[in-house]
Structures are given as C-alpha cells and as structure tokens.
Short mmCIF file of C-alpha atoms and ligand atoms in Angstrom, two decimals:
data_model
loop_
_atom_site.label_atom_id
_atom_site.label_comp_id
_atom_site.label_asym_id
_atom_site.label_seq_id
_atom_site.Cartn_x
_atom_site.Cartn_y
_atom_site.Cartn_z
CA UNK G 1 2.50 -126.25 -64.08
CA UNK G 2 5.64 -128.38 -63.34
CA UNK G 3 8.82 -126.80 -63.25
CA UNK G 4 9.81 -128.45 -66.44
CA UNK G 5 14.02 -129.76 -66.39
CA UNK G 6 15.60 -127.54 -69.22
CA UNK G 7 19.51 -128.18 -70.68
CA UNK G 8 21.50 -126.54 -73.09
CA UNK G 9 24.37 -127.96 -75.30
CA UNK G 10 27.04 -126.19 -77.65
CA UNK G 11 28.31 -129.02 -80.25
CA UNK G 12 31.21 -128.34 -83.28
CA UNK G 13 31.50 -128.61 -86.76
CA UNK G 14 33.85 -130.70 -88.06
CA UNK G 15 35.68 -130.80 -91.27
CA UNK G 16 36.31 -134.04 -92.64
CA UNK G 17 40.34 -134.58 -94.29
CA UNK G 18 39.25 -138.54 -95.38
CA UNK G 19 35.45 -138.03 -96.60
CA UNK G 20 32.74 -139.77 -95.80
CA UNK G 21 30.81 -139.98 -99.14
CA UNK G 22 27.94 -142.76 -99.77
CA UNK G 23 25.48 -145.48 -97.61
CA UNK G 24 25.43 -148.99 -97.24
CA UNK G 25 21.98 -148.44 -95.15
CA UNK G 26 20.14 -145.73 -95.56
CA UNK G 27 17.79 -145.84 -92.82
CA UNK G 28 20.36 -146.49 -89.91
CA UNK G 29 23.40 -144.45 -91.72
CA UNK G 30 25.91 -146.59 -92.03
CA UNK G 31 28.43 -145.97 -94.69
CA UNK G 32 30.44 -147.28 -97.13
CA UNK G 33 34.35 -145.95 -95.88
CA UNK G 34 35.24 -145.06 -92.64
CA UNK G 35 36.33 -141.14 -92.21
CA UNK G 36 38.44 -138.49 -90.40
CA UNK G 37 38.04 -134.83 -89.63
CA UNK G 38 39.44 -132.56 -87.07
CA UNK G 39 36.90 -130.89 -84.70
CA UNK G 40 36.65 -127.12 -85.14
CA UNK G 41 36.76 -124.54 -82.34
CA UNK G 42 33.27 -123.69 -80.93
CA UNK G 43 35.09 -119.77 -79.99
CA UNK G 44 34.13 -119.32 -83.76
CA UNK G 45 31.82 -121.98 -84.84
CA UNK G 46 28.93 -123.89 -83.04
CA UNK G 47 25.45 -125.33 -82.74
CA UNK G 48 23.40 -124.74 -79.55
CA UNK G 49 20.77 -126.84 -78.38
CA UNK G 50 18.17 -126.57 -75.98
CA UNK G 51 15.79 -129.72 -74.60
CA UNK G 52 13.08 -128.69 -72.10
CA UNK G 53 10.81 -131.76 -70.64
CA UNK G 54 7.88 -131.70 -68.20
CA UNK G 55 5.01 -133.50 -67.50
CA UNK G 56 2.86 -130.86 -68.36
CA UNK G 57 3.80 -130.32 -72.15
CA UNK G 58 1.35 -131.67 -74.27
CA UNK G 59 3.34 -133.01 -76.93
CA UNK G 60 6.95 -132.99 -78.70
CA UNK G 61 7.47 -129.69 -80.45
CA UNK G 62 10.92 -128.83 -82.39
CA UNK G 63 12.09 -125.18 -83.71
CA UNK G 64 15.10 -124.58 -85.77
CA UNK G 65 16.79 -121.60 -85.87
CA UNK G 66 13.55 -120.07 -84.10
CA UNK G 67 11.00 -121.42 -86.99
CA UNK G 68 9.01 -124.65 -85.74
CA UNK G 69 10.36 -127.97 -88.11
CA UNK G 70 8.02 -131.43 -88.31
CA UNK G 71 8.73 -133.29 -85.50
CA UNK G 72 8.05 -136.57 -87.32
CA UNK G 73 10.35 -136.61 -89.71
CA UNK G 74 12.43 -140.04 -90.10
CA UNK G 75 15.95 -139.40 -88.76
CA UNK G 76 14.39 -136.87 -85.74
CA UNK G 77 12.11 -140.06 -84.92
CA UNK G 78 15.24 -142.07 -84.82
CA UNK G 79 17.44 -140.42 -82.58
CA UNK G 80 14.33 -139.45 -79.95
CA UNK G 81 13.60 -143.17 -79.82
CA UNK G 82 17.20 -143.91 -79.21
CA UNK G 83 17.53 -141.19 -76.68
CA UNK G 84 14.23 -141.73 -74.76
CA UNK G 85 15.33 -145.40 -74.59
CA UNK G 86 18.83 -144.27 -73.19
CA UNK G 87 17.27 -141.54 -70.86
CA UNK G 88 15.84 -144.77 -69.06
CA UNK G 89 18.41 -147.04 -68.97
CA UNK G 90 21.97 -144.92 -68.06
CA UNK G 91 20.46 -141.20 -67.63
CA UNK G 92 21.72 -140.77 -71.12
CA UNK G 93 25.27 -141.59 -70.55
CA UNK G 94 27.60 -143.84 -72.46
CA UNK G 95 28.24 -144.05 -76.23
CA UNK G 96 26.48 -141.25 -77.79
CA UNK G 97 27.73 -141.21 -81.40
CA UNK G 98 25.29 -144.00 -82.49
CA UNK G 99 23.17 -141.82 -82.04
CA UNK G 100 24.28 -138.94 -83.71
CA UNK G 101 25.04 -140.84 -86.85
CA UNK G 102 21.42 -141.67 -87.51
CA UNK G 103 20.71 -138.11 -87.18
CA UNK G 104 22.92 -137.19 -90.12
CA UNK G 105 26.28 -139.58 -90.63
CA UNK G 106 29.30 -136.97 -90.18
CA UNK G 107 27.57 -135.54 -87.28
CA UNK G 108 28.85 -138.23 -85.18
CA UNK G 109 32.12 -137.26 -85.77
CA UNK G 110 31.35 -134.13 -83.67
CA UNK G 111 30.92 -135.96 -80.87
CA UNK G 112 34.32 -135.65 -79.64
CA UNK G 113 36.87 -132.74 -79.87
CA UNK G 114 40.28 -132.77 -81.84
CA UNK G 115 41.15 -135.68 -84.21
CA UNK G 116 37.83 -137.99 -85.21
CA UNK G 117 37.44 -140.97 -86.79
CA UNK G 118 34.27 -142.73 -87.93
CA UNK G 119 34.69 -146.03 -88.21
CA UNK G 120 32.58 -147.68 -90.72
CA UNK G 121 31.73 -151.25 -89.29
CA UNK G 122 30.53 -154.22 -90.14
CA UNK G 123 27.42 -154.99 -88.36
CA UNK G 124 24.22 -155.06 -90.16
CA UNK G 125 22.65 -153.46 -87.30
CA UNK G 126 25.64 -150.96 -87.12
CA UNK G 127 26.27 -151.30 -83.47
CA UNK G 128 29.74 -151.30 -84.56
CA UNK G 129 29.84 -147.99 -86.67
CA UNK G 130 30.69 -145.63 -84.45
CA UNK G 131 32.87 -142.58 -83.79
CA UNK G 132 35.97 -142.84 -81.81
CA UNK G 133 39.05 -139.49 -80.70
CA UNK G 134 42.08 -140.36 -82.39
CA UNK G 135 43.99 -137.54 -80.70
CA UNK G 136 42.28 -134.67 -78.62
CA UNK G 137 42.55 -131.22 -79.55
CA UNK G 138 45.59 -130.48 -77.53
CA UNK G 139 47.45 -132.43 -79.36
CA UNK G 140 48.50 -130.41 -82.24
CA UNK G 141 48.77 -126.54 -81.23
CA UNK G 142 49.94 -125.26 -84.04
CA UNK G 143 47.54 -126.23 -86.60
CA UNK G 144 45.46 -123.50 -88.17
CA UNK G 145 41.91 -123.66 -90.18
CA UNK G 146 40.70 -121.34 -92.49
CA UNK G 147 37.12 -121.23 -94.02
CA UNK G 148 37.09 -119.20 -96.92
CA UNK G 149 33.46 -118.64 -98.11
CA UNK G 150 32.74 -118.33 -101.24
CA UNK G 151 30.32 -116.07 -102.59
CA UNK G 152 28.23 -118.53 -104.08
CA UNK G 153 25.14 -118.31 -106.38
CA UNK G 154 22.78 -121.14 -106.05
CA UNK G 155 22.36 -124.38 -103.96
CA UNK G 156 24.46 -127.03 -104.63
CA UNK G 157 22.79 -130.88 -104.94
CA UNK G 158 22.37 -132.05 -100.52
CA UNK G 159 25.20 -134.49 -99.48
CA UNK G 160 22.30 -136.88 -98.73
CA UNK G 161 21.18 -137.11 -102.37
CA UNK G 162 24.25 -136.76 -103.76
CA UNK G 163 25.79 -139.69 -102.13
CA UNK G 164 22.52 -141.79 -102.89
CA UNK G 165 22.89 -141.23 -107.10
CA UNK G 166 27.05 -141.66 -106.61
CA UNK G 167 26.48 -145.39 -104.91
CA UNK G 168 24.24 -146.31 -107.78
CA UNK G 169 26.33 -145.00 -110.70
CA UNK G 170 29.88 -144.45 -109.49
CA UNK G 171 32.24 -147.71 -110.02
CA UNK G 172 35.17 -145.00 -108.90
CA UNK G 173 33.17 -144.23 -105.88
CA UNK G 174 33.10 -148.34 -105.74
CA UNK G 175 37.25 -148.67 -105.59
CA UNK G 176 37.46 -145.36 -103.72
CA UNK G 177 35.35 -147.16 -100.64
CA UNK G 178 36.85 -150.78 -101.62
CA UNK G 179 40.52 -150.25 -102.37
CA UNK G 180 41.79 -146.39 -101.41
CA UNK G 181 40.31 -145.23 -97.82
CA UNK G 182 41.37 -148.32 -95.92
CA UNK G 183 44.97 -146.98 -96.63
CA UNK G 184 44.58 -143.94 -96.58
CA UNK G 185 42.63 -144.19 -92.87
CA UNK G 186 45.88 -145.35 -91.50
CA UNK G 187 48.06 -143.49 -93.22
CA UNK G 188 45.97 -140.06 -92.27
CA UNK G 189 46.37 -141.58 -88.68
CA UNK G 190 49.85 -141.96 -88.77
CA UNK G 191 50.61 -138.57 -90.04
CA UNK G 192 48.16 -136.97 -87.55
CA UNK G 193 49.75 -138.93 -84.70
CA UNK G 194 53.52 -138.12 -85.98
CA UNK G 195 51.76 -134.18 -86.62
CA UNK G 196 53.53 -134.49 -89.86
CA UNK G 197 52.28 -131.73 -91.64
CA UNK G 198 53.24 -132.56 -95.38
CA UNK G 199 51.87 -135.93 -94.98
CA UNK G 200 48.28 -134.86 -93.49
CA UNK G 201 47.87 -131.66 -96.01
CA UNK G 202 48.89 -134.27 -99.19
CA UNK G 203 46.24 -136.79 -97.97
CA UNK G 204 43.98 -133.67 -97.42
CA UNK G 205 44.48 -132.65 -100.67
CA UNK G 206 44.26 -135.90 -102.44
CA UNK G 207 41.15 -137.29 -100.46
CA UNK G 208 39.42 -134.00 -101.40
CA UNK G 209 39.94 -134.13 -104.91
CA UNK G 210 39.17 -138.04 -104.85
CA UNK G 211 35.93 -137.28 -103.54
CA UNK G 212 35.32 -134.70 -106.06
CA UNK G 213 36.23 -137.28 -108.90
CA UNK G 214 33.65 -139.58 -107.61
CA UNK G 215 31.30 -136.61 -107.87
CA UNK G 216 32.00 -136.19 -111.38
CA UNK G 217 31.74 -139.82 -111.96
CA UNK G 218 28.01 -139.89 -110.59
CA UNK G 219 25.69 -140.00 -113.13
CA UNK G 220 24.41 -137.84 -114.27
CA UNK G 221 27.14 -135.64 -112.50
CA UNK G 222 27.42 -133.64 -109.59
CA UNK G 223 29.71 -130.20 -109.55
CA UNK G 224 30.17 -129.05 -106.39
CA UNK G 225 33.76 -126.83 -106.57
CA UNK G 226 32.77 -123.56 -109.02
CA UNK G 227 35.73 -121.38 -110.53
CA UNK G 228 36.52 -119.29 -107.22
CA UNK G 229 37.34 -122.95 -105.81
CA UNK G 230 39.52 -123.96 -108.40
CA UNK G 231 41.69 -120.72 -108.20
CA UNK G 232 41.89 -121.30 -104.31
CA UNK G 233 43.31 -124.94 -105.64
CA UNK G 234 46.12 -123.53 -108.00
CA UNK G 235 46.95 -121.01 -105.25
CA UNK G 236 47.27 -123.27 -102.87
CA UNK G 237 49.36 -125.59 -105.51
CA UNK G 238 51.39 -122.42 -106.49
CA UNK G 239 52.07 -121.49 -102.91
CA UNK G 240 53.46 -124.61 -102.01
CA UNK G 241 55.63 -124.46 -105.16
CA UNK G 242 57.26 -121.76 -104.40
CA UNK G 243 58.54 -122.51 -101.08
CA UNK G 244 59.37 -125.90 -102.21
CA UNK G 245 57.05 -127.65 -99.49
CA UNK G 246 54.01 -128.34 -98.27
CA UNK G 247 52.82 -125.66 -96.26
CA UNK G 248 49.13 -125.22 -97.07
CA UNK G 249 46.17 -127.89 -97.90
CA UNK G 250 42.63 -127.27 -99.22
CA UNK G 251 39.73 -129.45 -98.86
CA UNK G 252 36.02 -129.39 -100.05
CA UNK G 253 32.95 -130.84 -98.83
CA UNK G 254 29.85 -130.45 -100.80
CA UNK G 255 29.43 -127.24 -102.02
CA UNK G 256 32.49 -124.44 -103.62
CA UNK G 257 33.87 -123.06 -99.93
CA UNK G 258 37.69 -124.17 -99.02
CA UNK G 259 38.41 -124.97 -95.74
CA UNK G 260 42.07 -124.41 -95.50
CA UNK G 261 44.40 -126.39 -93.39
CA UNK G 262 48.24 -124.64 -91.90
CA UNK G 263 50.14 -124.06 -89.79
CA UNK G 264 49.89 -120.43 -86.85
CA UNK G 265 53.59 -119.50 -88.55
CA UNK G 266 52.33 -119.28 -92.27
CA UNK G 267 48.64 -117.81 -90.87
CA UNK G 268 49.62 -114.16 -91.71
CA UNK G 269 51.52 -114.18 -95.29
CA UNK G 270 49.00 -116.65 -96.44
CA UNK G 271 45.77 -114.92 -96.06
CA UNK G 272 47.39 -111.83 -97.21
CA UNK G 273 47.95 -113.81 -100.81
CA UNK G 274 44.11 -114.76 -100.37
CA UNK G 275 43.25 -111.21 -99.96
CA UNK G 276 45.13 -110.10 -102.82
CA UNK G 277 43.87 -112.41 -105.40
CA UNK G 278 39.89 -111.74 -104.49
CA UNK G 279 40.22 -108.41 -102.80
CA UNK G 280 37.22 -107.69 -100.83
CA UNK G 281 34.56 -105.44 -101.08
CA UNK G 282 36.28 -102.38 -99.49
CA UNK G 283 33.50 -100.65 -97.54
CA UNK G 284 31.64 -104.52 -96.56
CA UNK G 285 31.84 -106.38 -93.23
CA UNK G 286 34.80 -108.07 -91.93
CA UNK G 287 36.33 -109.82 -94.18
CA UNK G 288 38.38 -111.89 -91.22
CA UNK G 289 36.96 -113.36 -88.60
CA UNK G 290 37.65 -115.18 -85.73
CA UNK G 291 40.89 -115.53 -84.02
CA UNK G 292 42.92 -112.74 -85.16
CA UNK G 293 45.50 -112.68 -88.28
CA UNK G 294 48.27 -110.11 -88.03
CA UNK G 295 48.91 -108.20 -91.31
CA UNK G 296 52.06 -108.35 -93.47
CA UNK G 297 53.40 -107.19 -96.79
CA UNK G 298 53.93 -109.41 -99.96
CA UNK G 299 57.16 -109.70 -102.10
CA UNK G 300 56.73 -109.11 -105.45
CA UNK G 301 58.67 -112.18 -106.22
CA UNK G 302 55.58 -114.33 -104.40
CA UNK G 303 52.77 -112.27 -106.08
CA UNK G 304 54.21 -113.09 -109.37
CA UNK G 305 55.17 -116.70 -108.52
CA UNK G 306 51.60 -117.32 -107.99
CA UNK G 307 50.28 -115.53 -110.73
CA UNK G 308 46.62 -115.41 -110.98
CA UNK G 309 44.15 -113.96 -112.23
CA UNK G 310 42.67 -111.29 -109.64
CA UNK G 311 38.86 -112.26 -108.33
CA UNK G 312 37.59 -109.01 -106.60
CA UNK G 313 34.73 -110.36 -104.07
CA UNK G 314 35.24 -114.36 -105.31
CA UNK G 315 35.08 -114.49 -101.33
CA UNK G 316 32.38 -113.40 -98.81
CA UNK G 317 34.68 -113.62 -95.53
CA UNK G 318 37.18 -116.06 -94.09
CA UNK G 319 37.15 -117.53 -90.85
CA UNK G 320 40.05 -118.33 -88.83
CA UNK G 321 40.17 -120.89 -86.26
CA UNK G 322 41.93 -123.76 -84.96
CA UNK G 323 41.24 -127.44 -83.51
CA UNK G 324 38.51 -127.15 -80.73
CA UNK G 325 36.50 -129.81 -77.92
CA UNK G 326 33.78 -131.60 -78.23
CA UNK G 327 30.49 -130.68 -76.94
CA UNK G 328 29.53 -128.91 -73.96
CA UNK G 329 27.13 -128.50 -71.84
CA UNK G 330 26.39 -125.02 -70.93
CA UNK G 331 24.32 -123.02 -67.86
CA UNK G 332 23.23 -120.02 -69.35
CA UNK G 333 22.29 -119.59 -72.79
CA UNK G 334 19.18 -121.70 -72.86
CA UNK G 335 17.49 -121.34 -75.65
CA UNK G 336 14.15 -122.08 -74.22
CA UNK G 337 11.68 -120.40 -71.57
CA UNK G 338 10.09 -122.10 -68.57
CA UNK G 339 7.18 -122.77 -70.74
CA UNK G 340 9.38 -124.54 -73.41
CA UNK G 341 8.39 -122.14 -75.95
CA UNK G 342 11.86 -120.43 -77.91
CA UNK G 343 12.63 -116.97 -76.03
CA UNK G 344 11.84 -114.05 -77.41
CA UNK G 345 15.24 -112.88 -79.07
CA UNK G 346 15.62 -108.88 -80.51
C1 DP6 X 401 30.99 -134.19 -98.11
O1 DP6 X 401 26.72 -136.21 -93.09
O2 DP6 X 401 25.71 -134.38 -94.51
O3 DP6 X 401 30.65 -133.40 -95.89
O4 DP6 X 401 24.61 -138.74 -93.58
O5 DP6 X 401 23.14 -138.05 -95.48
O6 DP6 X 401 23.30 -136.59 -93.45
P1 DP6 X 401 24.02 -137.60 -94.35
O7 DP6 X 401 25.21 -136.80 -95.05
P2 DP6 X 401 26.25 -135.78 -94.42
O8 DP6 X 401 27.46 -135.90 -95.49
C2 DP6 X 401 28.66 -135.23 -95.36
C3 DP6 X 401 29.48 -135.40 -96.59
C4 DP6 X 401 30.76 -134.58 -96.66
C5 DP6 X 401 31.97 -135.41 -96.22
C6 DP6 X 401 32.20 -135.61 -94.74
O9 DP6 X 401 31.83 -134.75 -93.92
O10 DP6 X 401 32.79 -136.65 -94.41
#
C-alpha cells in the first residue's frame, strides 16, 4: 500500500460582536450583512482536523467526532470540489476563507486569528465575500472572554433554519441588514482599532440584542435566550451601573449561553458576582476553566447593588479565555492511522 500523505489542523471558534444572521444565496453562503467576531484562544477551545490521501484508498470517507458522517452531503461536496480544484492549481495556498464560508458562513471568520471581519460582497458569484484580519490577536492584551454555559434543556431551532424563516418574515431583520450593520461595521472597527472598551462592549451589547429582536420578529418566532440568559443580561446591566461605566458586555448567538466580553483587571470580582448569583453544584466538576481566575471577596454594597434573584446551577461551567490565532497546522496529534481509518482512542 502507498504511504498515504496525512496532515493535521487545529482551527478556533469565534464569537461574533456584529452578527451574521440571514442569506442572500443559500447554496454558495453569501449573506445579507457583513460581520465581526474576535477569534478565541485554541489553549481552551478548538477543532482538530485530520486529511489522509493515497492512491490506494478506495473512496472518500468522513468521521466526526469518531462516528462516520455522509460524505455527500451539499456543503461537504462544496468545499472538496473547491479544495481538490485548489490542491491542483497553488498546492492549496492563497485565499482560503471562500472556502470555508460555503462550509458553514461564520466559519470563515475563523480563518484568521484576533479581530475578523466578513465582508458581505456584492458579487453574485460571491468571489467578493470573503473574510479579512482587522487587527491580529496581539493587538489587544488585555481583553478577556468568558463563556458561561448554561445548563440548558432542549435544542434550540439551527442557525441555518433560523436565519432561512427570519429572511422570509422579518422586515426588522430587512432594516437591520439594510440600514443598521453598515454603521455599525465601522463603528465596531473603529472602537476595536482605538481598543475602546465602552464603545466595543455597547455595540456588543446592542448588536446582540438586535439580533435577538429580529429573532422574535421571525415568524412564527424564534427564542433563543431562556431566563438564566436574561439574568446574566440585568447582571451585566447592574454591574455596569454600579461602577458608573462600561466594564462588562454580553453577547448571544443562537442558543441561551453568554459569552462575556472584559477586561484581565475586572476578570476576578466579576466571575465571583457570577458565582454568587447561580452558585454551583458544590461537589460537580470545575466550575472554571481555562486560564486561571484568582478568587476575591464581594462587598456587600455590590451584592446588593445588583440584587438578583439567586439561580443555584443556572450555569454548567464557565470558560475563561482570551483572543487567540488562527489555524494551525500541527505534527503530532493526527487524528488518523496510516490506513486512514480514525485511531483507536481509550
Ligand atoms: C448567530 O454560520 O452557523 O452564530 O451559514 O447556515 O452554517 P450557516 O450558519 P452559521 O450561523 C451563525 C449565526 C450566529 C451569528 C454569527 O456567528 O455571526
């Protein structure tokens, strides 16, 4: 049998703070707004992908998360063809993120590390929708993510979907694309470029809840935040208040978990107001995870200043991470065997 070529990628998530939310073309992926989201750190988050090739496999085989998927479905056909083509023609170099997109739209955004914008286009045949670093993820050191999951009950409606029923019954998702992201694309590009906190955590905030409007305007409606998520809203509202600025943001994609945007010097003090108002399960796994959070005590003055209600286990775990790189390529954690069957993992 031929030795058969085998490489290995890691590739982030990415959380968008403008959100990409409906399809002008469904087939190639091109959307209605452009977008913005800051690359996550692979330390605590990442995919990892494995592609053997030889000429002795007999056909294209695909496993996810070790259980073997249909290799024919629609948007996996699209980005092979793309790729084979581009394996001929620049040994798959160049502009990757046109490729990406077709496999699922935000996923392009991960193509580069830091600060990400995806910028919608024009083209019909959406050569011109592609994603593009606005700043890399040295740029702003002292910005801090938080995931808080939420201990959630059921499966919320798929972003594809979703966006599908909001283009055909939303007129708010209409003026959202048409009249409020062109704005707020430069505006969130400005602040990110200035790092001016207040300005990027408002536009957070607002785009979030936008988004969430247009969900509610779909017809019939979509609910993706559940109560948990709107008590991590008024905290976040409350905490602000009380200091009088604009220290912490929340956003939500599609389904109740809050990714949390600060910055390292209000890390400590504000997970410790999270932990108080849905105290953990005391004997369950870690409740924080990822890069470490140093403990500190509350004033009474704060505690009451917020004021709500107490949620004991509203959240699963939170992870804590920061602005990371794009994807990698990586020598040692294939994921496949010589044979290009998944390895055996324990
Ligand atoms: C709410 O990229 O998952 O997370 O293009 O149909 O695969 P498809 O949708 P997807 O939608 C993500 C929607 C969002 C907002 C965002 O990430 O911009």
């Amino acid at each position: 049998m031929e030795k058969p070529n085998v490489v290995t990628c890691t590739a982030p998530v990415n959380i968008a703070v403008i959100k990409y939310w409906g399809k002008r073309n469904e087939e190639l992926i091109l959307p209605i707004n452009s977008s913005l989201s800051v690359t996550l750190h692979q330390g605590q988050l990442k995919t990892t992908t494995t592609v053997a090739t030889s000429r002795s496999f007999q056909e294209d085989r695909i496993w996810l998360n070790g259980k073997e998927e249909d290799i024919t479905h629609p948007r996996l056909q699209s980005c092979l063809r793309e790729i084979y083509t581009l394996a001929r023609v620049f040994g798959v170099e160049g502009e990757l993120s046109g490729i990406a997109r077709q496999g699922s739209g935000s996923a392009c955004r991960s193509m580069y590390g830091g600060f990400v914008q995806w910028i919608m286009g024009q083209k019909d045949d959406g050569k011109d929708s592609l994603a593009q670093q606005v700043e890399p993820e040295t740029h702003w050191p002292e910005l801090r993510i938080l995931v808080l999951v939420v201990s959630a009950e059921r499966k919320p409606v798929g972003s594809t979907s979703g966006m599908q029923t909001s283009v055909q019954t939303s007129c708010l998702l209409k003026h959202r694309a048409e009249s409020v992201v062109p704005g707020r694309m430069r505006e969130m590009i400005k602040a990110v470029r200035r790092k001016d906190f207040a300005a990027f955590a408002e536009l957070t905030m607002k785009d979030s809840n936008q988004f969430h409007a247009t969900c509610l305007d779909t017809y019939p409606p979509i609910f993706y935040l559940n109560r948990v998520s709107q008590q991590v809203i008024s905290l976040v509202h409350r905490y602000n208040k009380h200091y009088g600025e604009t220290r912490v943001a929340y956003t939500f994609d599609a389904g109740p978990n809050a990714v949390i945007f600060t910055l390292q010097q209000h890390v400590p003090e504000f997970v410790q107001v999270v932990r108080h108002f849905f105290p953990p399960e005391t004997n369950g796994g870690q409740f924080i995870r990822g890069l470490p959070v140093n403990g500190v005590a509350l004033s009474e003055e704060l505690k009451q200043a917020i004021g709500l209600e107490s949620t004991p286990k509203g959240l699963s775990y939170i992870i804590s991470t920061k602005a990371g790189p794009g994807p990698c390529v990586v020598e040692d954690q294939h994921l496949l065997g010589s044979d290009g069957l998944p390895k055996k993992t324990d």
